[in-house]
XYZ file of N, CA, C and O in Angstrom:
320
model
N -11.933 -62.739 89.906
C -10.933 -62.072 90.720
C -10.266 -60.948 89.933
O -10.101 -59.852 90.438
N -9.862 -61.255 88.694
C -9.224 -60.248 87.859
C -10.157 -59.075 87.586
O -9.737 -57.926 87.577
N -11.444 -59.391 87.338
C -12.442 -58.350 87.085
C -12.608 -57.469 88.319
O -12.714 -56.262 88.209
N -12.625 -58.080 89.504
C -12.781 -57.316 90.744
C -11.578 -56.400 90.949
O -11.714 -55.235 91.287
N -10.383 -56.930 90.717
C -9.167 -56.116 90.879
C -9.172 -54.950 89.891
O -8.798 -53.837 90.230
N -9.610 -55.202 88.662
C -9.694 -54.157 87.655
C -10.663 -53.067 88.085
O -10.383 -51.885 87.941
N -11.804 -53.446 88.641
C -12.794 -52.486 89.116
C -12.237 -51.664 90.270
O -12.416 -50.448 90.315
N -11.545 -52.323 91.181
C -10.941 -51.628 92.318
C -9.865 -50.671 91.828
O -9.790 -49.522 92.269
N -9.032 -51.125 90.883
C -7.996 -50.250 90.333
C -8.615 -49.078 89.579
O -8.102 -47.967 89.637
N -9.702 -49.323 88.865
C -10.391 -48.239 88.171
C -10.881 -47.197 89.166
O -10.757 -45.994 88.923
N -11.418 -47.649 90.286
C -11.892 -46.723 91.317
C -10.720 -45.937 91.909
O -10.829 -44.727 92.141
N -9.610 -46.617 92.127
C -8.433 -45.942 92.673
C -7.875 -44.937 91.667
O -7.465 -43.835 92.039
N -7.874 -45.295 90.385
C -7.422 -44.360 89.353
C -8.337 -43.151 89.259
O -7.876 -42.023 89.084
N -9.628 -43.380 89.398
C -10.586 -42.271 89.376
C -10.349 -41.345 90.570
O -10.380 -40.118 90.437
N -10.087 -41.934 91.719
C -9.790 -41.136 92.909
C -8.497 -40.344 92.715
O -8.405 -39.172 93.100
N -7.505 -40.959 92.110
C -6.240 -40.287 91.838
C -6.459 -39.122 90.874
O -5.947 -38.020 91.085
N -7.223 -39.335 89.837
C -7.529 -38.278 88.875
C -8.231 -37.106 89.561
O -7.896 -35.941 89.332
N -9.181 -37.420 90.433
C -9.894 -36.376 91.174
C -8.949 -35.612 92.094
O -9.006 -34.380 92.172
N -8.062 -36.337 92.760
C -7.120 -35.686 93.683
C -6.167 -34.765 92.920
O -5.862 -33.659 93.381
N -5.727 -35.189 91.748
C -4.849 -34.339 90.941
C -5.596 -33.093 90.491
O -5.048 -31.986 90.527
N -6.828 -33.261 90.085
C -7.647 -32.100 89.705
C -7.801 -31.141 90.880
O -7.649 -29.917 90.726
N -8.079 -31.684 92.051
C -8.256 -30.851 93.245
C -6.943 -30.169 93.639
O -6.950 -29.075 94.190
N -5.819 -30.780 93.342
C -4.514 -30.178 93.611
C -4.282 -28.963 92.712
O -3.694 -27.965 93.138
N -4.763 -29.030 91.490
C -4.570 -27.925 90.549
C -5.279 -26.652 91.009
O -4.789 -25.552 90.747
N -6.401 -26.781 91.691
C -7.159 -25.605 92.103
C -6.390 -24.697 93.058
O -6.253 -23.498 92.784
N -5.861 -25.190 94.172
C -5.116 -24.282 95.043
C -3.821 -23.785 94.400
O -3.380 -22.665 94.669
N -3.221 -24.590 93.533
C -2.005 -24.125 92.862
C -2.308 -22.972 91.912
O -1.548 -22.002 91.831
N -3.437 -23.051 91.212
C -3.855 -21.956 90.336
C -4.154 -20.707 91.156
O -3.730 -19.598 90.801
N -4.862 -20.883 92.262
C -5.163 -19.745 93.141
C -3.891 -19.153 93.726
O -3.756 -17.923 93.837
N -2.954 -19.997 94.081
C -1.678 -19.535 94.623
C -0.922 -18.709 93.582
O -0.420 -17.622 93.877
N -0.846 -19.208 92.370
C -0.160 -18.487 91.309
C -0.795 -17.116 91.085
O -0.100 -16.097 90.995
N -2.113 -17.071 91.022
C -2.825 -15.800 90.838
C -2.535 -14.840 91.990
O -2.241 -13.660 91.766
N -2.589 -15.345 93.207
C -2.347 -14.510 94.384
C -0.938 -13.929 94.376
O -0.741 -12.744 94.641
N 0.032 -14.756 94.046
C 1.423 -14.288 94.015
C 1.609 -13.259 92.898
O 2.275 -12.235 93.091
N 1.028 -13.517 91.746
C 1.143 -12.563 90.643
C 0.494 -11.223 91.000
O 1.036 -10.158 90.688
N -0.649 -11.269 91.656
C -1.317 -10.026 92.067
C -0.519 -9.313 93.158
O -0.433 -8.082 93.163
N 0.068 -10.061 94.062
C 0.874 -9.458 95.136
C 2.065 -8.719 94.553
O 2.479 -7.678 95.082
N 2.610 -9.237 93.471
C 3.764 -8.595 92.839
C 3.413 -7.211 92.295
O 4.294 -6.371 92.137
N 2.135 -6.983 92.043
C 1.693 -5.679 91.532
C 1.368 -4.685 92.643
O 1.160 -3.504 92.373
N 1.314 -5.161 93.874
C 0.923 -4.311 95.002
C 2.119 -3.527 95.531
O 3.252 -4.002 95.490
N 1.819 -2.363 96.064
C 2.858 -1.561 96.723
C 2.517 -1.289 98.177
O 3.407 -1.006 98.974
N 1.239 -1.423 98.523
C 0.801 -1.190 99.895
C 1.158 -2.397 100.754
O 0.754 -3.527 100.455
N 1.916 -2.196 101.841
C 2.330 -3.319 102.690
C 1.153 -4.143 103.226
O 1.255 -5.369 103.314
N 0.050 -3.504 103.540
C -1.112 -4.251 104.059
C -1.695 -5.169 102.985
O -2.056 -6.315 103.259
N -1.764 -4.696 101.759
C -2.259 -5.531 100.662
C -1.304 -6.697 100.394
O -1.741 -7.814 100.106
N -0.031 -6.425 100.515
C 0.957 -7.495 100.320
C 0.821 -8.541 101.424
O 0.857 -9.748 101.160
N 0.632 -8.106 102.662
C 0.433 -9.039 103.782
C -0.821 -9.879 103.573
O -0.811 -11.089 103.821
N -1.913 -9.246 103.110
C -3.148 -9.992 102.830
C -2.905 -11.049 101.753
O -3.383 -12.188 101.862
N -2.161 -10.661 100.728
C -1.866 -11.611 99.650
C -1.017 -12.774 100.167
O -1.224 -13.928 99.793
N -0.071 -12.470 101.043
C 0.758 -13.534 101.616
C -0.063 -14.485 102.478
O 0.164 -15.703 102.458
N -1.019 -13.959 103.218
C -1.897 -14.824 104.023
C -2.715 -15.739 103.119
O -2.870 -16.935 103.399
N -3.233 -15.168 102.034
C -3.997 -15.978 101.083
C -3.099 -17.037 100.445
O -3.505 -18.202 100.304
N -1.886 -16.651 100.095
C -0.942 -17.602 99.500
C -0.638 -18.738 100.463
O -0.579 -19.906 100.064
N -0.458 -18.407 101.733
C -0.193 -19.438 102.746
C -1.373 -20.415 102.832
O -1.181 -21.636 102.883
N -2.588 -19.895 102.802
C -3.784 -20.741 102.844
C -3.837 -21.670 101.634
O -4.127 -22.869 101.771
N -3.547 -21.127 100.468
C -3.569 -21.948 99.252
C -2.470 -22.995 99.268
O -2.667 -24.121 98.792
N -1.318 -22.665 99.825
C -0.238 -23.662 99.968
C -0.691 -24.813 100.860
O -0.431 -25.982 100.550
N -1.368 -24.485 101.943
C -1.867 -25.540 102.843
C -2.878 -26.424 102.135
O -2.888 -27.653 102.318
N -3.754 -25.811 101.327
C -4.722 -26.596 100.547
C -3.994 -27.518 99.584
O -4.369 -28.689 99.419
N -2.957 -27.006 98.931
C -2.195 -27.813 97.972
C -1.521 -28.987 98.667
O -1.528 -30.110 98.161
N -0.964 -28.751 99.840
C -0.320 -29.826 100.603
C -1.349 -30.899 100.971
O -1.083 -32.104 100.844
N -2.526 -30.474 101.404
C -3.580 -31.432 101.760
C -3.994 -32.254 100.541
O -4.191 -33.479 100.645
N -4.118 -31.609 99.398
C -4.486 -32.343 98.190
C -3.356 -33.270 97.745
O -3.601 -34.364 97.246
N -2.117 -32.854 97.934
C -0.985 -33.726 97.597
C -1.012 -34.975 98.465
O -0.700 -36.074 97.986
N -1.422 -34.833 99.714
C -1.578 -35.997 100.590
C -2.617 -36.956 100.010
O -2.429 -38.176 100.060
N -3.709 -36.408 99.439
C -4.728 -37.267 98.802
C -4.127 -38.010 97.619
O -4.434 -39.187 97.389
N -3.282 -37.336 96.844
C -2.630 -37.983 95.699
C -1.756 -39.132 96.195
O -1.816 -40.246 95.662
N -0.967 -38.869 97.224
C -0.094 -39.918 97.780
C -0.909 -41.116 98.261
O -0.526 -42.270 98.040
N -2.019 -40.844 98.943
C -2.869 -41.931 99.443
C -3.449 -42.743 98.288
O -3.497 -43.978 98.353
N -3.888 -42.072 97.247
C -4.455 -42.785 96.100
C -3.396 -43.646 95.419
O -3.653 -44.779 95.025
N -2.192 -43.133 95.279
C -1.102 -43.903 94.683
C -0.763 -45.108 95.559
O -0.558 -46.221 95.051
N -0.736 -44.896 96.858
C -0.460 -46.017 97.769
C -1.516 -47.098 97.627
O -1.188 -48.295 97.633
N -2.789 -46.704 97.470
C -3.861 -47.694 97.287
C -3.671 -48.454 95.972
O -3.914 -49.659 95.893
N -3.246 -47.741 94.934
C -2.996 -48.428 93.657
C -1.876 -49.454 93.810
O -1.980 -50.567 93.296
N -0.816 -49.076 94.504
C 0.291 -50.014 94.723
C -0.143 -51.199 95.574
O 0.390 -52.304 95.418
N -1.121 -50.984 96.439
C -1.605 -52.052 97.308
C -2.716 -52.854 96.632
O -3.348 -53.679 97.272
N -2.989 -52.579 95.380
C -4.037 -53.301 94.674
C -5.387 -52.642 94.772
O -6.404 -53.255 94.524
N -5.403 -51.379 95.184
C -6.660 -50.623 95.228
C -7.452 -50.797 96.469
O -8.555 -50.291 96.590
N -6.950 -51.496 97.461
C -7.705 -51.696 98.691
C -7.601 -50.462 99.573
O -6.628 -49.746 99.540
N -8.602 -50.230 100.355
C -8.631 -49.083 101.271
C -8.121 -49.476 102.616
O -8.178 -50.482 103.108
């Protein structure tokens, strides 16, 4: 039983690690987009950058939901 729980927790920890990694990607893209937008002077380019930033924020929120789900599974003993 203990071995099974450990295996399940290991799987949940691996999923959590993956979700955190996936969260970093849109945050990095968001940071880059915002930094590049700060260098723009053309309103259309700034609007494009804001649209991209909004998309990356949505990706980050979705990945944060994965992190929350993985943590909840760990608290529940790793069950799905």
